[in-house]
CSV table of C-alpha atoms in Angstrom, one decimal:
chain,number,residue,atom,x,y,z
A,24,MET,CA,-0.1,0.0,0.0
A,25,ASN,CA,2.6,2.5,0.8
A,26,TYR,CA,4.5,2.0,-2.4
A,27,ILE,CA,1.7,3.7,-4.0
A,28,GLU,CA,1.9,6.7,-1.4
A,29,ILE,CA,5.8,7.0,-1.9
A,30,ALA,CA,5.4,7.0,-5.3
A,31,LEU,CA,2.2,9.5,-5.5
A,32,LEU,CA,4.2,11.9,-3.0
A,33,ALA,CA,7.3,11.7,-5.0
A,34,LEU,CA,5.4,12.5,-8.3
A,35,ILE,CA,3.6,15.3,-6.8
A,36,ILE,CA,7.1,17.1,-5.4
A,37,ILE,CA,8.5,16.6,-9.2
A,38,CYS,CA,5.4,18.2,-10.7
A,39,GLY,CA,5.8,21.1,-8.3
A,40,ILE,CA,9.4,21.8,-9.1
A,41,ALA,CA,8.6,21.3,-12.6
A,42,THR,CA,6.3,24.0,-12.8
A,43,CYS,CA,8.7,25.9,-11.0
A,44,VAL,CA,11.2,25.3,-13.5
A,45,THR,CA,9.8,25.2,-16.8
A,46,ARG,CA,10.1,28.7,-18.9
A,47,ASN,CA,6.9,28.1,-21.1
A,48,LEU,CA,3.4,29.6,-19.3
A,49,MET,CA,1.3,26.7,-21.3
A,50,VAL,CA,3.7,23.9,-20.1
A,51,SER,CA,3.9,25.0,-16.4
A,52,MET,CA,0.0,25.2,-16.2
A,53,ILE,CA,-0.7,21.9,-17.9
A,54,ILE,CA,1.8,20.5,-15.2
A,55,PHE,CA,-0.2,22.3,-12.7
A,56,MET,CA,-3.2,20.4,-13.9
A,57,ILE,CA,-1.2,16.9,-13.4
A,58,TYR,CA,-0.2,18.4,-9.9
A,59,SER,CA,-3.9,18.6,-8.8
A,60,VAL,CA,-4.6,15.3,-10.0
A,61,PHE,CA,-2.1,13.7,-8.3
A,62,MET,CA,-3.0,15.9,-4.9
A,63,SER,CA,-6.8,14.6,-5.1
A,64,VAL,CA,-5.6,11.1,-5.6
A,65,SER,CA,-3.3,11.9,-2.6
A,66,TRP,CA,-6.7,13.2,-1.1
A,67,ALA,CA,-8.3,9.3,-1.5
A,68,ILE,CA,-5.5,7.8,0.0
A,69,LEU,CA,-5.6,10.3,3.2
A,70,ARG,CA,-9.2,8.9,3.7
A,71,ALA,CA,-11.1,12.2,2.8
A,72,PRO,CA,-13.1,11.0,-0.6
A,73,ASP,CA,-15.1,14.8,-0.7
A,74,LEU,CA,-11.9,16.2,-0.7
A,75,ALA,CA,-10.8,14.2,-3.8
A,76,ILE,CA,-14.1,15.0,-5.7
A,77,THR,CA,-13.8,18.4,-4.8
A,78,GLU,CA,-10.3,18.8,-5.5
A,79,ALA,CA,-10.5,17.2,-9.0
A,80,ALA,CA,-13.3,18.9,-10.0
A,81,VAL,CA,-11.9,22.4,-8.7
A,82,GLY,CA,-8.0,22.0,-9.0
A,83,ALA,CA,-7.7,20.4,-11.9
A,84,GLY,CA,-10.6,21.8,-13.8
A,85,ILE,CA,-11.9,25.2,-12.9
A,86,SER,CA,-8.7,26.8,-12.1
A,87,SER,CA,-6.8,25.3,-14.9
A,88,ILE,CA,-9.2,26.6,-17.2
A,89,LEU,CA,-9.4,30.1,-15.9
A,90,MET,CA,-5.4,30.1,-16.4
A,91,PHE,CA,-5.8,28.8,-20.0
A,92,ILE,CA,-8.2,31.8,-20.8
A,93,THR,CA,-6.1,34.2,-19.1
A,94,LEU,CA,-3.0,33.0,-21.3
A,95,LYS,CA,-5.5,33.3,-24.2
A,96,ARG,CA,-6.8,36.7,-23.6
A,97,VAL,CA,-3.5,37.9,-23.0
A,98,HIS,CA,-2.0,36.3,-26.4
A,99,SER,CA,-5.1,38.0,-28.0
A,100,LEU,CA,-4.0,41.3,-26.4
A,101,ARG,CA,-0.6,41.0,-27.6
A,102,ASP,CA,-1.3,40.0,-31.1
A,103,GLU,CA,-3.5,43.2,-31.2
A,104,ASP,CA,-0.7,45.2,-30.1
A,105,ARG,CA,1.4,43.7,-32.7
A,106,SER,CA,-0.9,44.1,-35.4
A,107,ARG,CA,-1.1,48.0,-34.6
A,108,GLU,CA,2.6,48.3,-34.0
A,109,ALA,CA,2.9,46.8,-37.7
A,110,GLU,CA,0.3,49.0,-38.9
A,111,ASP,CA,2.4,52.1,-37.4
A,112,GLU,CA,5.3,51.1,-39.1
A,113,GLU,CA,3.4,50.9,-42.6
A,114,ILE,CA,2.2,54.5,-42.0
B,13,MET,CA,15.9,11.2,13.4
B,14,TRP,CA,15.5,10.0,10.2
B,15,MET,CA,13.1,7.5,11.3
B,16,THR,CA,10.6,10.4,12.5
B,17,LEU,CA,10.9,12.1,9.0
B,18,TRP,CA,10.3,8.7,7.1
B,19,ASN,CA,7.3,8.1,9.5
B,20,ASN,CA,5.8,11.5,8.8
B,21,ARG,CA,6.8,11.5,5.2
B,22,ILE,CA,3.7,13.1,4.1
B,23,GLN,CA,4.1,16.1,6.3
B,24,VAL,CA,7.5,16.2,4.7
B,25,ALA,CA,6.3,16.2,1.7
B,26,ALA,CA,3.8,19.0,2.1
B,27,VAL,CA,6.7,21.3,4.0
B,28,ILE,CA,8.7,20.6,0.7
B,29,LEU,CA,5.7,21.4,-1.5
B,30,PHE,CA,5.3,24.7,0.7
B,31,ALA,CA,8.9,25.7,0.1
B,32,VAL,CA,8.6,24.8,-3.9
B,33,GLY,CA,5.3,27.0,-4.0
B,34,PHE,CA,7.5,29.9,-2.1
B,35,VAL,CA,10.3,29.6,-4.0
B,36,THR,CA,8.1,29.9,-7.3
B,37,LEU,CA,6.4,32.6,-6.1
B,38,LEU,CA,9.5,34.7,-5.2
B,39,LEU,CA,11.8,33.8,-8.1
B,40,HIS,CA,9.5,34.5,-11.2
B,41,ARG,CA,8.6,37.8,-12.2
B,42,ASN,CA,5.5,36.8,-14.4
B,43,LEU,CA,2.5,37.2,-12.7
B,44,ILE,CA,0.8,33.8,-13.9
B,45,LYS,CA,3.6,32.0,-12.4
B,46,LYS,CA,2.8,33.6,-9.0
B,47,VAL,CA,-0.5,32.6,-9.1
B,48,ILE,CA,0.5,28.7,-9.7
B,49,GLY,CA,3.1,29.3,-6.6
B,50,LEU,CA,0.5,30.5,-4.5
B,51,ASN,CA,-1.9,27.6,-5.7
B,52,ILE,CA,0.7,25.0,-5.1
B,53,MET,CA,1.3,26.7,-1.1
B,54,ASP,CA,-2.2,26.3,-0.9
B,55,THR,CA,-2.4,22.8,-1.7
B,56,ALA,CA,0.6,22.2,0.4
B,57,ALA,CA,-1.3,23.5,3.7
B,58,TYR,CA,-4.1,21.4,3.0
B,59,LEU,CA,-2.0,18.4,2.3
B,60,PHE,CA,-0.4,19.1,5.9
B,61,LEU,CA,-3.6,19.8,7.8
B,62,THR,CA,-5.3,16.7,6.2
B,63,SER,CA,-2.5,14.4,7.2
B,64,ILE,CA,-2.6,15.5,10.6
B,65,GLY,CA,-6.2,14.3,10.5
B,66,TYR,CA,-5.7,10.6,9.4
B,67,ILE,CA,-5.3,7.7,11.5
B,68,GLU,CA,-4.0,4.5,10.9
B,69,ASN,CA,-6.5,1.7,9.3
B,70,ARG,CA,-9.3,3.7,10.1
B,71,LEU,CA,-12.3,4.4,7.9
B,72,SER,CA,-13.5,7.7,6.1
B,73,PRO,CA,-16.1,9.1,8.4
B,74,ILE,CA,-19.1,8.0,6.8
B,75,ILE,CA,-21.2,5.7,9.1
B,76,GLN,CA,-21.3,2.1,8.7
B,77,GLU,CA,-24.6,0.6,9.9
B,78,GLY,CA,-24.7,2.6,13.0
B,79,ASP,CA,-21.5,1.8,14.2
B,80,THR,CA,-20.7,5.3,15.8
B,81,ALA,CA,-17.6,4.6,17.6
B,82,LEU,CA,-14.7,6.6,17.7
B,83,GLU,CA,-12.3,4.0,16.9
B,84,THR,CA,-13.6,3.2,13.3
B,85,TYR,CA,-13.2,6.7,12.0
B,86,VAL,CA,-11.1,8.9,10.8
B,87,ASN,CA,-10.9,12.7,12.3
B,88,PRO,CA,-13.5,14.5,10.2
B,89,LEU,CA,-12.7,17.9,10.9
B,90,PRO,CA,-9.7,18.4,9.0
B,91,ALA,CA,-11.5,17.4,5.8
B,92,GLY,CA,-14.2,19.6,6.7
B,93,LEU,CA,-11.6,22.8,7.0
B,94,VAL,CA,-10.1,21.8,3.9
B,95,LEU,CA,-13.2,21.4,1.7
B,96,THR,CA,-13.9,25.2,2.6
B,97,GLY,CA,-10.3,26.2,1.6
B,98,ILE,CA,-10.3,24.6,-1.4
B,99,VAL,CA,-12.9,26.6,-2.7
B,100,VAL,CA,-11.6,29.7,-1.2
B,101,SER,CA,-8.4,29.5,-3.1
B,102,VAL,CA,-10.4,29.0,-6.3
B,103,SER,CA,-12.0,32.2,-5.3
B,104,VAL,CA,-8.7,33.7,-4.9
B,105,THR,CA,-7.2,32.4,-8.1
B,106,ALA,CA,-10.1,33.9,-10.3
B,107,VAL,CA,-9.8,37.4,-8.8
B,108,MET,CA,-5.7,37.3,-9.0
B,109,LEU,CA,-6.3,36.2,-12.9
B,110,ALA,CA,-9.1,39.0,-13.5
B,111,LEU,CA,-6.5,41.5,-12.0
B,112,THR,CA,-3.8,40.0,-14.2
B,113,ILE,CA,-5.8,40.6,-17.4
B,114,ARG,CA,-6.5,44.4,-16.2
B,115,ILE,CA,-3.0,45.0,-15.4
B,116,TYR,CA,-1.9,43.3,-18.9
B,117,ARG,CA,-4.6,45.6,-20.7
B,118,ARG,CA,-3.2,48.5,-19.1
B,119,TYR,CA,0.7,48.0,-18.9
B,120,HIS,CA,1.1,45.3,-22.0
B,121,THR,CA,3.5,43.2,-19.8
B,122,LEU,CA,2.9,40.8,-17.3
B,123,ASN,CA,6.7,41.3,-16.1
B,124,LEU,CA,6.5,42.6,-12.6
B,125,ASP,CA,9.6,44.6,-12.6
B,126,ASP,CA,8.4,46.6,-16.1
B,127,ILE,CA,4.7,47.3,-14.2
B,128,TYR,CA,6.7,48.9,-11.4
B,129,ARG,CA,8.7,51.2,-13.1
B,130,TYR,CA,5.5,52.3,-15.5
B,131,VAL,CA,3.6,52.9,-12.2
B,132,HIS,CA,6.6,54.4,-10.8
B,133,ASP,CA,7.0,56.8,-13.8
B,134,GLU,CA,3.0,57.7,-13.7
B,135,MET,CA,3.3,58.8,-10.0
B,136,GLU,CA,6.2,60.7,-10.6
B,137,GLY,CA,4.4,62.0,-14.0
B,138,GLU,CA,1.5,62.9,-12.0
B,139,GLN,CA,3.1,65.1,-9.2
C,4,MET,CA,26.5,22.9,-10.8
C,5,LYS,CA,26.7,23.9,-14.3
C,6,LYS,CA,23.3,23.9,-14.7
C,7,PHE,CA,22.6,26.2,-11.8
C,8,LYS,CA,25.3,28.4,-13.4
C,9,GLU,CA,23.8,29.0,-16.8
C,10,TRP,CA,20.4,29.1,-15.1
C,11,LEU,CA,21.7,31.9,-13.1
C,12,ARG,CA,23.1,33.4,-16.1
C,13,ASP,CA,20.1,33.3,-18.0
C,14,TRP,CA,18.3,34.9,-15.0
C,15,ASP,CA,20.8,37.7,-14.7
C,16,GLU,CA,20.1,38.8,-18.4
C,17,GLY,CA,16.3,38.8,-18.0
C,18,THR,CA,16.0,36.3,-20.4
C,19,PHE,CA,15.1,33.7,-18.0
C,20,ASP,CA,11.9,34.8,-17.5
C,21,PHE,CA,10.2,36.8,-20.1
C,22,THR,CA,6.6,37.9,-19.7
C,23,ILE,CA,5.0,35.6,-22.4
C,24,ASP,CA,6.9,32.5,-24.0
C,25,THR,CA,6.4,31.5,-27.4
C,26,ALA,CA,9.2,29.5,-29.1
C,27,ALA,CA,11.4,28.7,-26.7
C,28,ALA,CA,14.7,29.6,-28.4
C,29,GLY,CA,13.0,33.1,-29.9
C,30,ASN,CA,12.2,34.7,-26.7
C,31,GLU,CA,11.7,38.3,-27.6
C,32,GLU,CA,11.2,40.9,-24.8
C,33,SER,CA,7.3,41.9,-24.2
C,34,THR,CA,5.9,44.1,-27.0
C,35,VAL,CA,6.2,47.6,-25.5
C,36,SER,CA,3.3,49.8,-26.6
C,37,GLU,CA,4.1,53.3,-27.5
C,38,SER,CA,2.8,55.5,-24.3
C,39,PHE,CA,4.8,53.3,-22.3
C,40,GLU,CA,8.2,53.5,-23.5
C,41,LYS,CA,10.7,52.7,-20.8
C,42,THR,CA,12.2,55.3,-19.3
C,43,ALA,CA,16.0,55.3,-19.5
C,44,LEU,CA,17.5,54.1,-16.2
C,45,THR,CA,19.9,56.2,-14.5
C,46,ASP,CA,23.5,54.7,-14.4
C,47,LEU,CA,23.0,54.2,-10.6
C,48,GLU,CA,19.9,52.4,-10.9
C,49,ASN,CA,20.7,50.4,-13.4
C,50,ARG,CA,24.1,49.1,-11.5
C,51,GLU,CA,20.9,48.8,-8.3
C,52,PHE,CA,18.9,46.9,-10.4
C,53,ARG,CA,21.5,44.5,-11.9
C,54,LEU,CA,22.8,44.1,-8.0
C,55,PHE,CA,19.3,43.4,-6.8
C,56,SER,CA,18.3,41.3,-9.9
C,57,ARG,CA,21.7,39.3,-9.2
C,58,ALA,CA,21.0,38.9,-5.6
C,59,PHE,CA,17.3,38.3,-5.2
C,60,PRO,CA,17.1,34.6,-6.4
C,61,ILE,CA,20.0,33.7,-4.1
C,62,THR,CA,18.5,34.9,-1.5
C,63,ALA,CA,14.9,33.6,-2.2
C,64,VAL,CA,16.4,30.5,-2.4
C,65,ILE,CA,18.2,30.6,0.8
C,66,LEU,CA,15.2,31.9,2.5
C,67,ALA,CA,13.2,29.2,1.4
C,68,SER,CA,15.8,26.8,2.6
C,69,VAL,CA,16.1,28.3,6.1
C,70,MET,CA,11.9,28.0,6.0
C,71,ILE,CA,12.1,24.4,5.2
C,72,VAL,CA,14.8,23.6,8.0
C,73,PHE,CA,12.6,25.1,10.6
C,74,LEU,CA,9.5,23.4,9.3
C,75,LEU,CA,11.2,20.4,9.2
C,76,SER,CA,12.5,20.6,12.8
C,77,ALA,CA,9.0,21.2,13.5
C,78,VAL,CA,7.7,18.3,11.6
C,79,MET,CA,10.1,16.0,13.8
C,80,ARG,CA,8.6,16.9,16.9
C,81,LEU,CA,5.1,16.1,15.3
C,82,PRO,CA,3.3,12.6,16.7
C,83,ALA,CA,4.0,10.0,14.5
C,84,PHE,CA,2.1,10.2,11.5
C,85,GLY,CA,-1.6,8.2,11.6
C,86,SER,CA,-1.0,7.5,15.3
C,87,PRO,CA,-4.5,7.3,17.2
C,88,HIS,CA,-3.0,8.7,20.4
C,89,THR,CA,-2.6,12.2,19.2
C,90,PRO,CA,-4.7,15.2,21.0
C,91,PRO,CA,-6.8,16.0,17.9
C,92,ALA,CA,-7.8,12.5,17.6
C,93,GLU,CA,-8.9,11.9,21.1
C,94,SER,CA,-10.5,15.3,21.5
C,95,VAL,CA,-14.0,15.7,22.9
C,96,THR,CA,-15.2,17.4,20.1
C,97,ILE,CA,-14.1,14.3,17.5
C,98,GLN,CA,-16.2,12.2,20.2
C,99,ARG,CA,-19.0,14.4,19.7
C,100,TYR,CA,-18.9,14.4,16.2
C,101,ILE,CA,-18.7,10.8,15.3
C,102,GLU,CA,-20.4,9.5,18.2
C,103,ASN,CA,-23.5,11.2,18.1
C,104,GLY,CA,-23.3,13.0,15.0
C,105,LEU,CA,-25.8,10.7,13.2
C,106,SER,CA,-28.5,10.8,15.8
C,107,GLU,CA,-28.4,14.9,16.1
C,108,THR,CA,-27.9,15.5,12.4
C,109,GLY,CA,-28.9,12.6,10.6
C,110,ALA,CA,-26.3,12.9,8.5
C,111,ILE,CA,-24.5,9.5,7.8
C,112,ASN,CA,-21.5,11.5,6.1
C,113,ILE,CA,-20.1,13.1,9.2
C,114,VAL,CA,-18.0,15.8,7.1
C,115,ALA,CA,-21.3,17.0,5.8
C,116,GLY,CA,-22.7,17.1,9.0
C,117,VAL,CA,-20.0,18.9,10.4
C,118,ILE,CA,-20.0,21.5,7.6
C,119,LEU,CA,-23.8,22.1,7.1
C,120,ASP,CA,-25.0,21.5,10.5
C,121,TYR,CA,-22.5,22.2,13.5
C,122,ARG,CA,-20.3,24.7,11.4
C,123,ALA,CA,-23.2,25.9,9.3
C,124,PHE,CA,-22.0,29.5,10.0
C,125,ASP,CA,-18.7,28.9,8.5
C,126,THR,CA,-20.3,27.4,5.6
C,127,LEU,CA,-22.4,30.5,5.1
C,128,GLY,CA,-19.4,32.9,5.4
C,129,GLU,CA,-17.9,30.3,2.6
C,130,SER,CA,-20.7,31.1,0.2
C,131,HIS,CA,-20.4,34.7,0.6
C,132,VAL,CA,-16.7,34.3,-0.1
C,133,LEU,CA,-17.7,32.8,-3.3
C,134,PHE,CA,-20.3,35.6,-3.8
C,135,ALA,CA,-17.6,38.4,-3.2
C,136,ALA,CA,-15.2,36.7,-5.7
C,137,ALA,CA,-18.0,36.9,-8.1
C,138,ALA,CA,-18.8,40.2,-7.6
C,139,ALA,CA,-14.8,41.0,-8.1
C,140,VAL,CA,-14.5,39.5,-10.8
C,141,PHE,CA,-17.8,40.9,-12.3
C,142,ILE,CA,-16.5,44.4,-11.6
C,143,LEU,CA,-12.9,43.7,-13.0
C,144,MET,CA,-14.2,41.8,-16.3
C,145,ALA,CA,-17.7,43.0,-17.5
C,146,SER,CA,-17.5,45.2,-20.1
C,147,ALA,CA,-21.0,46.9,-21.3
C,148,ARG,CA,-20.3,46.2,-24.9
C,149,ARG,CA,-21.0,42.7,-26.4
C,150,ARG,CA,-17.4,41.3,-26.9
C,151,PRO,CA,-17.8,40.3,-30.5
C,152,GLU,CA,-16.4,36.8,-30.6
C,153,SER,CA,-13.5,36.9,-32.9
C,154,PRO,CA,-14.0,34.9,-36.3
C,155,ARG,CA,-11.1,32.5,-35.2
C,156,ASP,CA,-13.2,31.4,-32.1
C,157,GLN,CA,-16.5,31.1,-33.9
C,158,ALA,CA,-14.4,28.7,-36.8
C,159,ILE,CA,-13.2,26.7,-33.6
C,160,LEU,CA,-16.6,26.4,-31.9
C,161,ARG,CA,-18.6,25.9,-35.2
C,162,ASP,CA,-17.3,22.9,-37.2
C,163,ASP,CA,-15.3,20.9,-34.2
C,164,PRO,CA,-17.4,17.4,-34.5
C,165,ILE,CA,-15.1,15.9,-31.8
C,166,LEU,CA,-15.9,18.7,-29.3
C,167,ARG,CA,-19.7,18.7,-30.0
C,168,ASN,CA,-20.2,14.8,-30.2
C,169,THR,CA,-18.1,14.4,-27.0
C,170,THR,CA,-20.3,17.1,-25.3
C,171,LYS,CA,-23.6,15.5,-26.6
C,172,VAL,CA,-22.5,12.3,-24.6
C,173,LEU,CA,-20.8,13.7,-21.9
C,174,VAL,CA,-22.6,16.8,-20.4
C,175,PRO,CA,-25.7,15.3,-19.6
C,176,ILE,CA,-24.0,12.7,-17.8
C,177,ILE,CA,-21.6,15.2,-16.1
C,178,LEU,CA,-24.5,17.5,-14.9
C,179,LEU,CA,-26.2,14.0,-13.7
C,180,PHE,CA,-23.4,12.8,-11.8
C,181,GLY,CA,-23.1,16.6,-10.1
C,182,LEU,CA,-26.9,16.2,-9.2
C,183,TYR,CA,-26.4,12.9,-7.6
C,184,VAL,CA,-23.4,14.4,-5.6
C,185,ILE,CA,-25.3,16.9,-4.4
C,186,PHE,CA,-28.1,14.8,-3.1
C,187,ASN,CA,-26.3,12.3,-1.7
C,188,GLY,CA,-23.9,14.6,0.1
C,189,HIS,CA,-25.3,13.5,3.5
C,190,LEU,CA,-25.2,9.8,2.6
C,191,GLY,CA,-21.8,9.4,1.0
C,192,PRO,CA,-19.0,11.4,-0.1
C,193,GLY,CA,-19.4,14.8,-1.8
C,194,GLY,CA,-21.9,17.3,-1.0
C,195,GLY,CA,-22.7,20.9,-2.1
C,196,PHE,CA,-19.2,22.2,-2.8
C,197,SER,CA,-18.1,18.9,-5.1
C,198,GLY,CA,-21.5,18.6,-6.9
C,199,GLY,CA,-21.6,22.2,-7.6
C,200,SER,CA,-18.2,22.2,-9.0
C,201,ILE,CA,-18.9,19.2,-11.3
C,202,ILE,CA,-22.0,21.1,-12.6
C,203,GLY,CA,-19.9,24.2,-12.8
C,204,GLY,CA,-17.7,22.2,-15.1
C,205,GLY,CA,-20.4,20.4,-17.1
C,206,LEU,CA,-22.0,24.2,-17.7
C,207,ILE,CA,-18.4,25.5,-19.0
C,208,MET,CA,-18.0,22.2,-20.9
C,209,TYR,CA,-21.5,22.7,-22.7
C,210,GLU,CA,-20.7,26.6,-23.4
C,211,MET,CA,-17.5,26.0,-25.1
C,212,SER,CA,-18.5,23.5,-27.4
C,213,TYR,CA,-22.2,25.0,-28.1
C,214,GLY,CA,-21.5,28.6,-27.9
C,215,PRO,CA,-23.2,30.9,-25.4
C,216,THR,CA,-26.5,31.5,-26.9
C,217,ARG,CA,-28.0,28.2,-26.2
C,218,LEU,CA,-26.9,28.8,-22.7
C,219,GLN,CA,-28.2,32.2,-22.5
C,220,ARG,CA,-31.7,31.4,-22.5
C,221,VAL,CA,-31.5,29.4,-19.7
C,222,LEU,CA,-28.7,31.1,-17.6
C,223,ASN,CA,-28.5,35.0,-18.4
C,224,LEU,CA,-27.3,37.6,-15.9
C,225,LYS,CA,-30.6,38.2,-14.9
C,226,THR,CA,-31.2,34.6,-13.8
C,227,TYR,CA,-28.0,34.3,-12.5
C,228,LYS,CA,-28.5,37.2,-10.1
C,229,ILE,CA,-32.1,35.9,-9.1
C,230,THR,CA,-30.6,32.5,-8.5
C,231,VAL,CA,-27.4,32.9,-6.4
C,232,LEU,CA,-29.3,35.8,-4.4
C,233,VAL,CA,-32.5,33.5,-3.6
C,234,SER,CA,-30.1,30.7,-2.6
C,235,LEU,CA,-28.1,33.0,-0.4
C,236,LEU,CA,-31.3,34.1,0.9
C,237,PHE,CA,-32.5,30.9,1.6
C,238,TYR,CA,-29.7,29.8,3.4
C,239,SER,CA,-29.5,32.5,5.8
C,240,ILE,CA,-33.1,32.6,6.7
C,241,ALA,CA,-33.1,28.6,7.0
C,242,LYS,CA,-30.1,28.9,9.6
C,243,CYS,CA,-30.6,32.2,11.1
C,244,TYR,CA,-32.7,30.8,13.8
C,245,SER,CA,-30.1,28.4,15.0
C,246,PHE,CA,-27.4,31.0,14.6
C,247,PHE,CA,-28.4,33.5,16.5
C,248,CYS,CA,-29.8,31.5,19.5
C,249,GLY,CA,-26.7,29.1,19.4
C,250,ALA,CA,-28.7,26.0,19.2
C,251,ASN,CA,-26.6,24.4,16.8
C,252,SER,CA,-28.6,21.6,15.5
C,253,LEU,CA,-32.2,22.7,16.4
C,254,HIS,CA,-34.9,20.4,15.0
C,255,THR,CA,-36.7,22.5,12.5
C,256,ILE,CA,-40.0,21.4,11.0
C,257,PHE,CA,-37.3,18.9,8.8
C,258,GLY,CA,-36.5,16.5,11.7
C,259,PRO,CA,-33.5,14.0,11.5
C,260,GLY,CA,-35.7,11.5,9.5
C,261,THR,CA,-34.5,7.7,9.2
C,262,PRO,CA,-30.8,7.7,8.3
C,263,GLY,CA,-30.0,6.2,4.9
C,264,ARG,CA,-33.2,7.9,2.9
C,265,ILE,CA,-32.4,10.7,0.6
C,266,PHE,CA,-35.1,13.1,2.5
C,267,SER,CA,-33.5,12.4,5.8
C,268,ALA,CA,-30.7,14.8,7.2
C,269,GLY,CA,-33.1,17.8,8.4
C,270,LEU,CA,-31.8,20.7,6.8
C,271,ILE,CA,-28.7,19.4,5.3
C,272,LEU,CA,-30.1,18.5,1.8
C,273,PRO,CA,-31.8,21.7,1.0
C,274,LEU,CA,-28.6,23.4,2.2
C,275,ASN,CA,-26.5,21.2,0.2
C,276,MET,CA,-28.7,21.9,-3.0
C,277,VAL,CA,-28.3,25.7,-2.3
C,278,VAL,CA,-24.5,25.7,-1.7
C,279,GLY,CA,-24.3,23.6,-4.9
C,280,ILE,CA,-26.3,26.4,-6.7
C,281,VAL,CA,-24.1,29.1,-5.5
C,282,VAL,CA,-20.9,27.3,-6.6
C,283,SER,CA,-22.0,26.1,-9.9
C,284,CYS,CA,-23.3,29.3,-10.7
C,285,THR,CA,-19.8,31.4,-9.6
C,286,LEU,CA,-17.8,28.8,-11.4
C,287,TYR,CA,-19.7,29.4,-14.7
C,288,GLY,CA,-19.7,33.1,-14.1
C,289,PHE,CA,-16.1,33.2,-13.8
C,290,TYR,CA,-15.7,31.1,-17.4
C,291,ALA,CA,-18.1,33.4,-19.0
C,292,LEU,CA,-16.7,36.6,-17.5
C,293,PHE,CA,-13.1,35.4,-18.4
C,294,MET,CA,-14.2,34.4,-21.7
C,295,ARG,CA,-16.9,37.2,-23.2
C,296,GLU,CA,-16.7,39.8,-20.3
C,297,GLN,CA,-20.5,38.9,-20.2
C,298,ILE,CA,-22.4,36.5,-17.9
């Protein structure tokens, strides 16, 4: 039984460090999603099933979706900047 | 010394995760990375709290056929606290990300140093 | 050690962490719009900033390691993991919750009983935290003009057979499972928060694939406001008597009932439904506000 626990803890720590080290924002968000899936499994192991369901639905689901949308909005704003700057150069 | 650390390995993992989130929060100048760092610190604190409530080979706190003896169930209180905590950290993340979008719309950068410089220039400009 | 030096050199030149990372190699600085030209830093400021940006990561890592050492020394003094003789495991409150939790609240899931009956005031505050977060995001993101969906988004949405068919199959199941989790909150694991977030996720998935117009018929701004306010009001009215006169498990007309049946645990089921509504509406509201700045 505690092999799963040890493997899980190691994976959680690796994912935590991976989000810190990766440069690309998209990659670190995906790794954060994996991190919270492992965290919801660890809640289940720690005999707290309510938390497992909530963390899975909320940690991996909602907060990651919000981060992806933030990145999408930032990218679209940046593209607008770039297109406006391109027009300025043409004028 | 190592035996106790090995026995409490989940709490040690929670402490390490808290430090990883703390370093992520401090090291990166990008606002979204800081949001992720704070989320990691949140879940680390909840992991620590839930591991305090865990008791060896006992069931999760759902009563089985009226057997309400104390010895058969895990401590239900940390589960209740962390449940509220998870939803609060989602709300905080949502507000932080909304602020990030608004900051980007105004300053066109997510880099905190540039933002400080722009704010500094603006305040000087107003005086 | 070499990796750390190279990592530090990258950090020093500021290329380590640029704002938006596209290709890892061609990382360009953030685009600076005309009105915010970076002012030329004075020589002193430049040196100061360079010193700071070199010293900052090192001090941050040292600070974190000092924190780890302190916390680990505290963890060493903790009782062994999972031992039943710890003070919290033998405290009187736990005895009260587990031993007569079923008889007082009627909830088989003690955690639901704790959250919605013994500590109902705390969960009331929790729902108001969600409401405040939704209000804050609304203030920050809502814009009067109907944000025109960029043609690229429409293209993605309209002819994406994979997303649409999976949604056609999955969303009813997700919503049904969310309802199940809410309704069995007091009988098994789950409850208002988990069920609500599942339903919120289902709504988000539906809107992602079919676009907002269909959902607007059911969940537009008006109905959003009404449902969230009515549910918070119901929660406060249902529990206000027991809050003010301190009786935490006063048997109102909904007695604890026979444990095991759905309509059994007194007020816990309606409160679970109410919290589920607040959570799902709020999470859907976050998505809608982030995506199209309008609910």
